[in-house]
Short mmCIF file of C-alpha atoms in Angstrom, two decimals:
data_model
loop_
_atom_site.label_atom_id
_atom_site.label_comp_id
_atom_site.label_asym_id
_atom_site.label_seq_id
_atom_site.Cartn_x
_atom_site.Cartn_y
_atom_site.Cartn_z
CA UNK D 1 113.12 -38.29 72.66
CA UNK D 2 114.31 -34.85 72.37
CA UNK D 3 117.42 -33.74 73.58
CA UNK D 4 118.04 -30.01 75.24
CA UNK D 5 120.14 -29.08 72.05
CA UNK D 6 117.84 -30.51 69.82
CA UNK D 7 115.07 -28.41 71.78
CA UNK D 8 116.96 -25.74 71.49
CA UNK D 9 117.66 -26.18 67.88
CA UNK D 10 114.13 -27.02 66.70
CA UNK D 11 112.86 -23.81 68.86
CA UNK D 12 115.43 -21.43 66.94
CA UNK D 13 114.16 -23.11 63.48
CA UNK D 14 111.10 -22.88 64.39
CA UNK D 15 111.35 -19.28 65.16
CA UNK D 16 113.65 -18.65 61.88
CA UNK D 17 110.30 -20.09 60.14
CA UNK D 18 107.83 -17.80 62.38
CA UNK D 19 109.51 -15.01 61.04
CA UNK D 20 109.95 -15.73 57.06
CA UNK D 21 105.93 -16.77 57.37
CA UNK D 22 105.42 -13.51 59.16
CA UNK D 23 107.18 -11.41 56.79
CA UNK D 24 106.12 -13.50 53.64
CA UNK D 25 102.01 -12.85 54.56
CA UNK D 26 103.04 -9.02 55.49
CA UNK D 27 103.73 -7.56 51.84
CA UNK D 28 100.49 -4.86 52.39
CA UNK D 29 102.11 -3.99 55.62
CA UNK D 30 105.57 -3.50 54.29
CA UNK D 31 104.15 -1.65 51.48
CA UNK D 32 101.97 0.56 53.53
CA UNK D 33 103.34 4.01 54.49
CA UNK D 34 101.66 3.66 58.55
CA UNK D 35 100.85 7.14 59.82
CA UNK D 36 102.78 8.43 62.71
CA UNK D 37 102.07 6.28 65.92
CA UNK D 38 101.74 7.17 69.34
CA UNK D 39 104.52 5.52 70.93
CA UNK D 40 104.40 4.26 74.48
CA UNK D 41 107.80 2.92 75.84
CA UNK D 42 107.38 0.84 78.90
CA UNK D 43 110.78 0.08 80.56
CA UNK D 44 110.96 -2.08 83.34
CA UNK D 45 113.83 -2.24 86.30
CA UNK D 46 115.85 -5.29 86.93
CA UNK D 47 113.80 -7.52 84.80
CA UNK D 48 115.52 -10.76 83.85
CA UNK D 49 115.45 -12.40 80.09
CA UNK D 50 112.95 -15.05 81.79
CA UNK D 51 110.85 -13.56 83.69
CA UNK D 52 107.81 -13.06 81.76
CA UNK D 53 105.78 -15.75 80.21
CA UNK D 54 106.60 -14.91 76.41
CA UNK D 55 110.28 -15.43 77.39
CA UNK D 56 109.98 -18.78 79.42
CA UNK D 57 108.53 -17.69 82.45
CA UNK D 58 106.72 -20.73 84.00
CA UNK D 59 106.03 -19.94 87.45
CA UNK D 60 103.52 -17.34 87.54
CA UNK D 61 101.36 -15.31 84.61
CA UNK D 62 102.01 -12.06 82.70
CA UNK D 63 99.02 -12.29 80.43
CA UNK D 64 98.97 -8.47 79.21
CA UNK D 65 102.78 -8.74 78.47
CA UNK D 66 102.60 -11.85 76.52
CA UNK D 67 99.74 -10.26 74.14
CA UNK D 68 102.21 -7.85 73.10
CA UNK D 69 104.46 -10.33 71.75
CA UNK D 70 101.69 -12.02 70.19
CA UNK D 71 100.76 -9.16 68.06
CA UNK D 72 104.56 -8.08 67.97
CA UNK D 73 107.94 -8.29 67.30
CA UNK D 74 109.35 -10.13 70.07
CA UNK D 75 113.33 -10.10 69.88
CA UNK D 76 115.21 -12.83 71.16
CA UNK D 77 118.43 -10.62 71.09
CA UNK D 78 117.00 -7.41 72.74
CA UNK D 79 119.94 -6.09 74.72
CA UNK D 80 120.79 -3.36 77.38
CA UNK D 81 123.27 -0.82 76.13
CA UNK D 82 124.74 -1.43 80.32
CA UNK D 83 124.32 -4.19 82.82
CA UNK D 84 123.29 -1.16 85.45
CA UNK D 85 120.14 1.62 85.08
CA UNK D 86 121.52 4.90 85.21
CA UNK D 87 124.06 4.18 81.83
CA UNK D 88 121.17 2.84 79.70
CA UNK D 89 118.80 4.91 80.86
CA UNK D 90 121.17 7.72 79.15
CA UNK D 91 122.44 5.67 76.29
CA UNK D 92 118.51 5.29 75.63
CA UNK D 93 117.41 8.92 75.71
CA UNK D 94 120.35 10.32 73.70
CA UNK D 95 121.01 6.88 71.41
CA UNK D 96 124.13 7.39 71.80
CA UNK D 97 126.93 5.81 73.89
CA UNK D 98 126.64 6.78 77.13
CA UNK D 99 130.58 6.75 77.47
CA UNK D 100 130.53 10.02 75.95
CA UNK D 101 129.20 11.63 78.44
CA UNK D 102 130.86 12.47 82.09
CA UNK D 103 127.17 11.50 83.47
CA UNK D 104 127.17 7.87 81.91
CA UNK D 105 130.30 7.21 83.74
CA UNK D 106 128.45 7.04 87.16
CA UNK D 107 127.31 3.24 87.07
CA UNK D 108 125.04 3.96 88.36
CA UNK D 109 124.44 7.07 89.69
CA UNK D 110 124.61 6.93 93.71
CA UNK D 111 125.82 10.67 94.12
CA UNK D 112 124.11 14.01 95.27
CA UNK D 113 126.59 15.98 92.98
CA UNK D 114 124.63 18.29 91.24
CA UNK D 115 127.40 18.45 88.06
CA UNK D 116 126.05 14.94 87.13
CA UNK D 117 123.23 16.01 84.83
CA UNK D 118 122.88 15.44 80.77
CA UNK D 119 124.56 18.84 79.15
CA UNK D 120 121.99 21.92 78.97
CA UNK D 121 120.20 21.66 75.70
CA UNK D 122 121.69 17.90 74.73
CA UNK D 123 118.90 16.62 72.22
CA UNK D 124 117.37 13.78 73.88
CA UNK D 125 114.54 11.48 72.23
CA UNK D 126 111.79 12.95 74.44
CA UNK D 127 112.87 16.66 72.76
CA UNK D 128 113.20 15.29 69.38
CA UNK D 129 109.65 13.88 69.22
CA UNK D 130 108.26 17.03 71.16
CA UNK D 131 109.93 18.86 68.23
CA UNK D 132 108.10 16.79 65.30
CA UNK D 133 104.70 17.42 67.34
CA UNK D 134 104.20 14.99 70.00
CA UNK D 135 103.36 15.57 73.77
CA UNK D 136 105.69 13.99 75.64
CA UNK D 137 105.62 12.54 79.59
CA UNK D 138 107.52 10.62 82.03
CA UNK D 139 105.22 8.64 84.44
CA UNK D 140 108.02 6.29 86.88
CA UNK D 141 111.81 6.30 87.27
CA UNK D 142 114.44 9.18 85.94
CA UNK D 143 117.71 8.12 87.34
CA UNK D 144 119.93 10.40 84.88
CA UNK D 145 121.11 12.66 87.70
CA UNK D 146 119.72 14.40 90.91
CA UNK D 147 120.22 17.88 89.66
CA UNK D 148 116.86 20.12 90.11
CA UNK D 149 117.72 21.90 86.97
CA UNK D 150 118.29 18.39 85.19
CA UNK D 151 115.47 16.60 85.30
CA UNK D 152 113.27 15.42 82.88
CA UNK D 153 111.16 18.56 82.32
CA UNK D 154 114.17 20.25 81.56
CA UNK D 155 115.03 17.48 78.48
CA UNK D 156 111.96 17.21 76.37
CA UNK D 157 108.96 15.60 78.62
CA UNK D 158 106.07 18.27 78.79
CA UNK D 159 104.71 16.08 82.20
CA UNK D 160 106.52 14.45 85.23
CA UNK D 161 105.40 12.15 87.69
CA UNK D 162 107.72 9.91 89.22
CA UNK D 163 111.27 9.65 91.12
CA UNK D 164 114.58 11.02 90.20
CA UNK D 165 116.52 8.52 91.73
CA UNK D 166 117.31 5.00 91.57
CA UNK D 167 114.57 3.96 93.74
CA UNK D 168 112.04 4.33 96.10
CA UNK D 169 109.75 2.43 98.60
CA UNK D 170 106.75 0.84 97.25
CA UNK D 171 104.36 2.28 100.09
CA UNK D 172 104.81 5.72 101.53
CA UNK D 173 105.88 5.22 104.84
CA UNK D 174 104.65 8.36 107.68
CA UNK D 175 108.44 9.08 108.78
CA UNK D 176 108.95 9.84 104.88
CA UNK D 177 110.99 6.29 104.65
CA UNK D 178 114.99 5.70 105.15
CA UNK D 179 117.77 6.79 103.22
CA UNK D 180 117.69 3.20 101.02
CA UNK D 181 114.45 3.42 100.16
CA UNK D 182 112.92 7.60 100.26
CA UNK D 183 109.36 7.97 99.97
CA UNK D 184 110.11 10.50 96.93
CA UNK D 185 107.62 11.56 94.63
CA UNK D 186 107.12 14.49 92.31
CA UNK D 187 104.25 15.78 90.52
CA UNK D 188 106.28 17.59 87.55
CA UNK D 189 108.08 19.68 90.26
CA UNK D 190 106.56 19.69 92.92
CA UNK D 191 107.20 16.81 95.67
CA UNK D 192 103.61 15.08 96.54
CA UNK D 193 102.26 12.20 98.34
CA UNK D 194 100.15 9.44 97.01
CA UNK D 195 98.39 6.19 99.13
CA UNK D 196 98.77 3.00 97.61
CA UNK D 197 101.38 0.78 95.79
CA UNK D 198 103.76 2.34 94.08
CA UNK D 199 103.18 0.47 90.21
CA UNK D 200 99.60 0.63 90.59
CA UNK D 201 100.13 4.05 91.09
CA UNK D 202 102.34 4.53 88.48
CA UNK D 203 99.55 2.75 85.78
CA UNK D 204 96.85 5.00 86.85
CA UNK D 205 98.74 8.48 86.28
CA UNK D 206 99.95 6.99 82.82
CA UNK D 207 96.02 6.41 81.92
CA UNK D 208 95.07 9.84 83.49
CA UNK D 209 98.01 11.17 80.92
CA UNK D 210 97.19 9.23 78.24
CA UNK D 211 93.62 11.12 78.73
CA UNK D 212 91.42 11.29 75.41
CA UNK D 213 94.30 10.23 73.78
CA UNK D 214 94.84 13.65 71.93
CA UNK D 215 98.21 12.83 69.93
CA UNK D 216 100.63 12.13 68.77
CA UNK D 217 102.02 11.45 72.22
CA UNK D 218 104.91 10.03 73.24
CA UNK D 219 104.22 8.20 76.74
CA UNK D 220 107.57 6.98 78.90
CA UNK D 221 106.19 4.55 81.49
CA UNK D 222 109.19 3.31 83.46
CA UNK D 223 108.12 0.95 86.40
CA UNK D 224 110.26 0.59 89.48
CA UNK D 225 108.93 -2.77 89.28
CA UNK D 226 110.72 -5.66 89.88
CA UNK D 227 113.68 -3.43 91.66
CA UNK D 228 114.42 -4.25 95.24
CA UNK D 229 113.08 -3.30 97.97
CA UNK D 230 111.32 -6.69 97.17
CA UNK D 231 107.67 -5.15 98.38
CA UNK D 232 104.52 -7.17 96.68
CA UNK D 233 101.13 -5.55 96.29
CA UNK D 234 99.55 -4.95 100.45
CA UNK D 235 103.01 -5.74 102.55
CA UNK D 236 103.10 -2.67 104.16
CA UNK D 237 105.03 -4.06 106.58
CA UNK D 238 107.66 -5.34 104.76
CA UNK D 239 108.03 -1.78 103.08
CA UNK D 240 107.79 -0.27 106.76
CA UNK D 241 110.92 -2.56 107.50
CA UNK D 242 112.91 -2.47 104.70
CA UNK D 243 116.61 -0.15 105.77
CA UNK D 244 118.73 -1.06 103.44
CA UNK D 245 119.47 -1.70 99.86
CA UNK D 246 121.79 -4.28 100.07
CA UNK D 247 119.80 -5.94 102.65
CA UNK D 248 120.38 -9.90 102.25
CA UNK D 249 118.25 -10.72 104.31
CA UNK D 250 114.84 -10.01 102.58
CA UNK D 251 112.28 -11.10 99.20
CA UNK D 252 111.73 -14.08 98.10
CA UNK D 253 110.74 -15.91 95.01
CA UNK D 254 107.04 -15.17 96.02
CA UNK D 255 107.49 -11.97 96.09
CA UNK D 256 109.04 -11.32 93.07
CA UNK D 257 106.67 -13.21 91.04
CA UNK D 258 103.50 -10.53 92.84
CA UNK D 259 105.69 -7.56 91.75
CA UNK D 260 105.78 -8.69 88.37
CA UNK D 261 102.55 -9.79 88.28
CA UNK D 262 101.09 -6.27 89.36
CA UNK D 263 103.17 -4.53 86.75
CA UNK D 264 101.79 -6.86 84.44
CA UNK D 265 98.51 -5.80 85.48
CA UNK D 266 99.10 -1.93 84.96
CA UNK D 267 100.61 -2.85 81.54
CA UNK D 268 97.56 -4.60 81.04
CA UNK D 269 95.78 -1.14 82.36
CA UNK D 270 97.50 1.19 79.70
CA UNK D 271 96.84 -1.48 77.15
CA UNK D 272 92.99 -0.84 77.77
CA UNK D 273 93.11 2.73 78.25
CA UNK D 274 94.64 2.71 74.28
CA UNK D 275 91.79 -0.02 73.27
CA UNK D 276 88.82 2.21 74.55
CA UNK D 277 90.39 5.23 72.73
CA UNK D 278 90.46 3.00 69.46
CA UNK D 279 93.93 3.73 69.53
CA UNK D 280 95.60 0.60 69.41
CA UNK D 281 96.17 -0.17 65.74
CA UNK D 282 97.98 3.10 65.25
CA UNK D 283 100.20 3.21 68.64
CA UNK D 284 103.64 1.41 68.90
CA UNK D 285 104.22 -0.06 72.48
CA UNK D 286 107.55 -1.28 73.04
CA UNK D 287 108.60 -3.21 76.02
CA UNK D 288 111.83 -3.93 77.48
CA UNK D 289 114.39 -3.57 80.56
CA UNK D 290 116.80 -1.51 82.28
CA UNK D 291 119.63 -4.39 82.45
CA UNK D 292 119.33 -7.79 83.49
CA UNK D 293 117.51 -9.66 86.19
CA UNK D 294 118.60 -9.48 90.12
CA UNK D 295 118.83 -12.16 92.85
CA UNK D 296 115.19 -13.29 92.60
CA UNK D 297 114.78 -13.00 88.38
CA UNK D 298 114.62 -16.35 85.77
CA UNK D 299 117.73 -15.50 83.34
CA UNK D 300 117.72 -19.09 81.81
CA UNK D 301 118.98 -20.00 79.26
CA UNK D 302 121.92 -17.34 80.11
CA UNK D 303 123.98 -16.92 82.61
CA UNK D 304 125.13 -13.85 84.91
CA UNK D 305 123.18 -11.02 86.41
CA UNK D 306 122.87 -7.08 87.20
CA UNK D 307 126.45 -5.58 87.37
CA UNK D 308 127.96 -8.29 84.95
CA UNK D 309 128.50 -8.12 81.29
CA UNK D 310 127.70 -11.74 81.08
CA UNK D 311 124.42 -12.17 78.60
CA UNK D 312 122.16 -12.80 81.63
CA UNK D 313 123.38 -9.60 82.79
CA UNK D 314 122.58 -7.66 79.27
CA UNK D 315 120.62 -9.60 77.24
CA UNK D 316 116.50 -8.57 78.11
CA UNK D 317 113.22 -8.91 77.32
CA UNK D 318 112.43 -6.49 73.98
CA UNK D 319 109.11 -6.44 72.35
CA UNK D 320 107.38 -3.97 69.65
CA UNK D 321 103.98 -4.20 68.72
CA UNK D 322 102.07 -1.58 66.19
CA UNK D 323 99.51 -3.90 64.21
CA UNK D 324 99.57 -0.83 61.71
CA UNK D 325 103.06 -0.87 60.86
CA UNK D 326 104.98 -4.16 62.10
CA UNK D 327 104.20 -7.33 61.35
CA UNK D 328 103.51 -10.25 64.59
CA UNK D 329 107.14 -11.96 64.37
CA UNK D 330 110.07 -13.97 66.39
CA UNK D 331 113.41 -11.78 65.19
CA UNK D 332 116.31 -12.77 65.63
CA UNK D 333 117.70 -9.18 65.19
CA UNK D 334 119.95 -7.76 67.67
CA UNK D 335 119.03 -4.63 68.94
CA UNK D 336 119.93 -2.29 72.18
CA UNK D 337 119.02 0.35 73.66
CA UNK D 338 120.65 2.86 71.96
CA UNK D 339 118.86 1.96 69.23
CA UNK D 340 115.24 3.25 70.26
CA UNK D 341 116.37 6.67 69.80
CA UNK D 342 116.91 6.73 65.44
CA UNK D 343 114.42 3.34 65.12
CA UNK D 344 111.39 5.51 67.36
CA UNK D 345 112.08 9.06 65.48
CA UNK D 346 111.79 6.96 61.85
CA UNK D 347 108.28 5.74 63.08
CA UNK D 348 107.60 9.04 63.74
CA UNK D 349 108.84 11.08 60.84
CA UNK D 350 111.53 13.02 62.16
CA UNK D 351 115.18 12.27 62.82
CA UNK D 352 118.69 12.71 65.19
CA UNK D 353 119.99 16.48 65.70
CA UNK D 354 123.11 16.29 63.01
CA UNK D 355 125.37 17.57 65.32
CA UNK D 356 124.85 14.87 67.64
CA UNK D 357 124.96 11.73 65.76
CA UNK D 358 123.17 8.48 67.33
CA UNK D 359 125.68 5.26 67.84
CA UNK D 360 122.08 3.50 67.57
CA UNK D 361 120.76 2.27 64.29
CA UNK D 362 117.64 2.58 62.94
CA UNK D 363 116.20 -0.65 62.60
CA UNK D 364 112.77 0.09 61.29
CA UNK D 365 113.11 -1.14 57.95
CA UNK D 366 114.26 -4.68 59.29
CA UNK D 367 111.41 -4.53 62.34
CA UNK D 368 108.90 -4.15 59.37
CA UNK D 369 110.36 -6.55 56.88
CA UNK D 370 111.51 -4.09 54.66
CA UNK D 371 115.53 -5.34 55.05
CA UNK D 372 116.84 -8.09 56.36
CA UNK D 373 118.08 -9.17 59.72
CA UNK D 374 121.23 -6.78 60.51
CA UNK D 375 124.77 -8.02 61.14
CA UNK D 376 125.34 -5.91 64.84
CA UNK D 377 129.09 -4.67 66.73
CA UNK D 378 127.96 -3.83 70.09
CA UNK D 379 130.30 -2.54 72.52
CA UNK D 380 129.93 -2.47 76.28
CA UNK D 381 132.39 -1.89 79.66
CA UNK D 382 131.82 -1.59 83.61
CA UNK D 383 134.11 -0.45 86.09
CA UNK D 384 133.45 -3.06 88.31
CA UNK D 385 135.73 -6.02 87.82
CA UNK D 386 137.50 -4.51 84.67
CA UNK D 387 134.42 -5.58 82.79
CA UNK D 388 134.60 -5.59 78.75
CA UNK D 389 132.71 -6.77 76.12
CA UNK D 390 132.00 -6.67 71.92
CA UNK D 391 129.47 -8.57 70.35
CA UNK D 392 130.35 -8.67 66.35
CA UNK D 393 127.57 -11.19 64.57
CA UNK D 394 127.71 -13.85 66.80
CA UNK D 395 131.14 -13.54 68.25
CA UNK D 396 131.76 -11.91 72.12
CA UNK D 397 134.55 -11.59 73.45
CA UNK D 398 134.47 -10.65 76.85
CA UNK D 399 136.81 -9.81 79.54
CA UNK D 400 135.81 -10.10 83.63
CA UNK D 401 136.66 -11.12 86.86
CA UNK D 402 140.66 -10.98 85.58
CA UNK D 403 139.83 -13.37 82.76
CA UNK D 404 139.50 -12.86 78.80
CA UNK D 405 137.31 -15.23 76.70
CA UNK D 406 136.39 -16.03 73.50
CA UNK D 407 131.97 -17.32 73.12
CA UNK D 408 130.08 -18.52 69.88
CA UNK D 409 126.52 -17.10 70.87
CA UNK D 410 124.78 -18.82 68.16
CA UNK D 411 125.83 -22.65 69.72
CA UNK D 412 126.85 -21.37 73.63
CA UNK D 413 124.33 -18.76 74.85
CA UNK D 414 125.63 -19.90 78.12
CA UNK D 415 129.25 -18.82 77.84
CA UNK D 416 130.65 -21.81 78.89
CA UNK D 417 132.38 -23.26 75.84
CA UNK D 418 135.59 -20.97 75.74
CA UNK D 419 136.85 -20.50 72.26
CA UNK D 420 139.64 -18.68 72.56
CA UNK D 421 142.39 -20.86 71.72
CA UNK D 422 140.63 -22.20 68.86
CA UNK D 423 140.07 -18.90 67.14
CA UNK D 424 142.92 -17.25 68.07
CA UNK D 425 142.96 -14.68 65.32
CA UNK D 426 139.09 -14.15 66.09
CA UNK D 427 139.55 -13.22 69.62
CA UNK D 428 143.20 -11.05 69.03
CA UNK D 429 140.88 -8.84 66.25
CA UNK D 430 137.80 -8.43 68.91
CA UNK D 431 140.27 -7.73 71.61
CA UNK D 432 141.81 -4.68 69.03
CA UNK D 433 138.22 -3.56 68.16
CA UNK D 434 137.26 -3.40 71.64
CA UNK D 435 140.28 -1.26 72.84
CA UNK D 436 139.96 1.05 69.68
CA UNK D 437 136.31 1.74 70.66
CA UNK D 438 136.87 2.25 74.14
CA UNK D 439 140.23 5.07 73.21
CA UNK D 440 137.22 6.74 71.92
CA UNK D 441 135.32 6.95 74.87
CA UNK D 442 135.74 9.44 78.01
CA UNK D 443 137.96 7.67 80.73
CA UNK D 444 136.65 6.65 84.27
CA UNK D 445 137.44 9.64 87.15
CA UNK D 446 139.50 7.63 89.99
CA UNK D 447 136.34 8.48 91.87
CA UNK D 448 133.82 7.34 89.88
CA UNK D 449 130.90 4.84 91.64
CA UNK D 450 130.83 1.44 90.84
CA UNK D 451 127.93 -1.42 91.00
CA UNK D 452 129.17 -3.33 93.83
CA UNK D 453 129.04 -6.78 92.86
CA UNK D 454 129.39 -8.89 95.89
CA UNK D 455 131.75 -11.59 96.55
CA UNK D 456 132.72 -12.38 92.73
CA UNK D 457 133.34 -15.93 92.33
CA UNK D 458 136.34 -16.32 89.49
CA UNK D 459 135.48 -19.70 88.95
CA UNK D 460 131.47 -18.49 87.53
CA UNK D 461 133.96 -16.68 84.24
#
């Protein structure tokens, strides 16, 4: 009999062992000098660590995901560089912290104030590939500020089609929908209406994009899928009734699992599209999420959610596959999202603006088994509930809902065996790296929105 630490155990050597095979039987790949991929960066909303089959996901199929990690790079220590969209959304396009900006402070943005935007002319990674030669577009979510001037034509994508805020209704409702969920969509400026669901829609513009597949091109396919309204492929009516984001009252676990299902699907879609062009060997998809799973999403092993700087709240699905230049692995490297920015211009063949350095690493060499996997010091914070956290190796400390703590992530992915007082030099020197990171970082404005986490239970810390 096998007990659920020896499981656990025997799956992490096990996938210690996938990974030295992997890179051992890869030498021609490391060796090889890969010419520049298309990239396509899929980026899911609200998608927990276990909700897709490759992850642990039990209850329902994502075939077309799960192929990517099985001629991939999965990474079990993927991370969000926030628990909330609108911060890693920016910490992802610039690679940098999104704390340095007056725009990452919103968490996440829920304001009309047209001074929220990325500065005029800030490189972002969409500009940076356009510069080394690559066509660029954003089919699906923007979320980095509801400025007309600021949107993502105006910071490196050549083609828009999507939403600039942090949501919108699946189906197009005739009244033009409520308030918490706008029918808003825009055809690279212009506002337009479309029949159907909203990520099948999404999946076909990306193929109409992706086109003959004239390249380089950079493609940024960010689903709304699985974020609320909770809305599964033909319920108009629960799209038709759906008033309010916060609404309690509505989805289900059956739901959830047909959203995810039908992105799966239109990953599955772009996935084709790139096969019929005989593009696939030579095109790096990556797939990943905005933050952690909400009320309906599988987080297991972790614990925490959405809003909370808990793993289950930060820790996400991340997968890479480019048969041409990465070999099919289980990392254990810890990367966020930060990161995509210097590790996706090295694929590439071009590189950060100097005068804006990333925080992000590029992790390319490791990815490709070139290096080995890197020692990380992540830092994150959320206004809500005085949230902090550092991850250095496999140390956190973490401070929320009042209370400090102390975790060993390699034996307690769970944070629930509180080392603190055990290590007590450990946690004083993570608590004095933290602060000294965050002195460096722009302050919170008294006004500043907030992630409402509801009803915090200080017993959960």
């Amino acid at each position: 009999m096998i007990l659920a630490t020896d499981r656990r155990e025997l799956l992490r050597g096990a996938g210690a062992l996938a990974l030295a095979g992997a890179l051992a039987g890869c030498d021609a790949l490391a060796q090889a000098a890969p010419r520049r991929p298309n990239i396509i960066f899929i980026l899911a909303d609200d998608l927990g660590y276990a909700d897709v089959g490759c992850y642990g996901q039990r209850d329902y199929p994502t075939p077309r995901i799960d192929s990517l990690a099985a001629g991939g790079v999965r990474l079990t220590q993927g991370y969000a560089s926030s628990c909330v969209c609108s911060a890693t959304r920016i910490a992802l396009i610039t690679g940098r912290h999104q704390q340095r900006l007056p725009v990452g402070l919103e968490e996440p943005i829920n304001t009309l104030d047209p001074s929220l935007r990325l500065p005029p002319g800030h490189p972002t990674l969409p500009s940076l590939l356009r510069l080394a030669g690559y066509r660029t577009a954003l089919i699906g979510k923007w979320h980095i500020g509801l400025n007309p001037a600021a949107g993502p034509l105006d910071y490196g994508y050549d083609r828009f089609f999507g939403y600039p805020g942090g949501g919108t209704n699946y189906y197009q409702q005739p009244t033009g929908g409520t308030p918490a969920t706008p029918d808003v969509l825009f055809d690279d400026r212009t506002q337009v209406r479309r029949p159907g669901y909203l990520t099948d829609i999404l999946g076909d513009e990306a193929v109409r994009w992706i086109g003959n597949g004239q390249g380089p091109f950079f493609l940024s396919l960010h689903f709304s899928a699985p974020h609320s309204p909770w809305v599964a492929p033909g319920d108009q009516a629960a799209a038709a009734g759906w008033t309010d984001t916060f609404d309690r009252n509505r989805g289900s676990l059956a739901t959830f699992a047909r959203m995810v299902m039908a992105m799966d699907e239109n990953v599955g879609k772009v996935l084709d599209a790139v096969d019929r062009l005989g593009l696939a060997n030579d095109t790096l998809v990556v797939f990943t999420s905005d933050n952690g799973g909400d009320r309906f999403s599988d987080m297991w092993p972790l614990t925490g959610a959405k809003g909370e700087l808990l793993e289950g709240g930060i820790r996400v699905p991340l997968i890479l596959r480019w048969p041409a230049g990465l070999p099919a692995a289980t990392s254990p490297q810890v990367m966020a999202s930060m990161d995509f920015l210097p590790t996706l211009l090295a694929a590439a063949g071009g590189a950060p603006d100097p005068g804006f350095p990333p925080d992000g690493e590029d992790l390319l060499p490791t990815l490709r088994g070139l290096a080995p996997v890197r020692a990380r010091r992540l830092f994150w914070r959320h206004r809500t509930a005085d949230q902090a956290a550092i991850r250095d190796g496999d140390w956190k400390y973490l401070r929320l809902g009042g209370r400090e703590h102390l975790f060993d992530l390699s034996r307690d992915e769970r944070e629930r065996a509180d080392r603190k007082a055990d290590e007590p030099q450990r946690f004083s020197a993570l608590k004095a790296a933290y602060e000294a990171w965050n002195a460096t970082m722009l302050p919170y404005p008294a006004n500043s929105y907030s992630y409402d986490i509801k009803d915090i239970d200080a017993d959960r810390y």
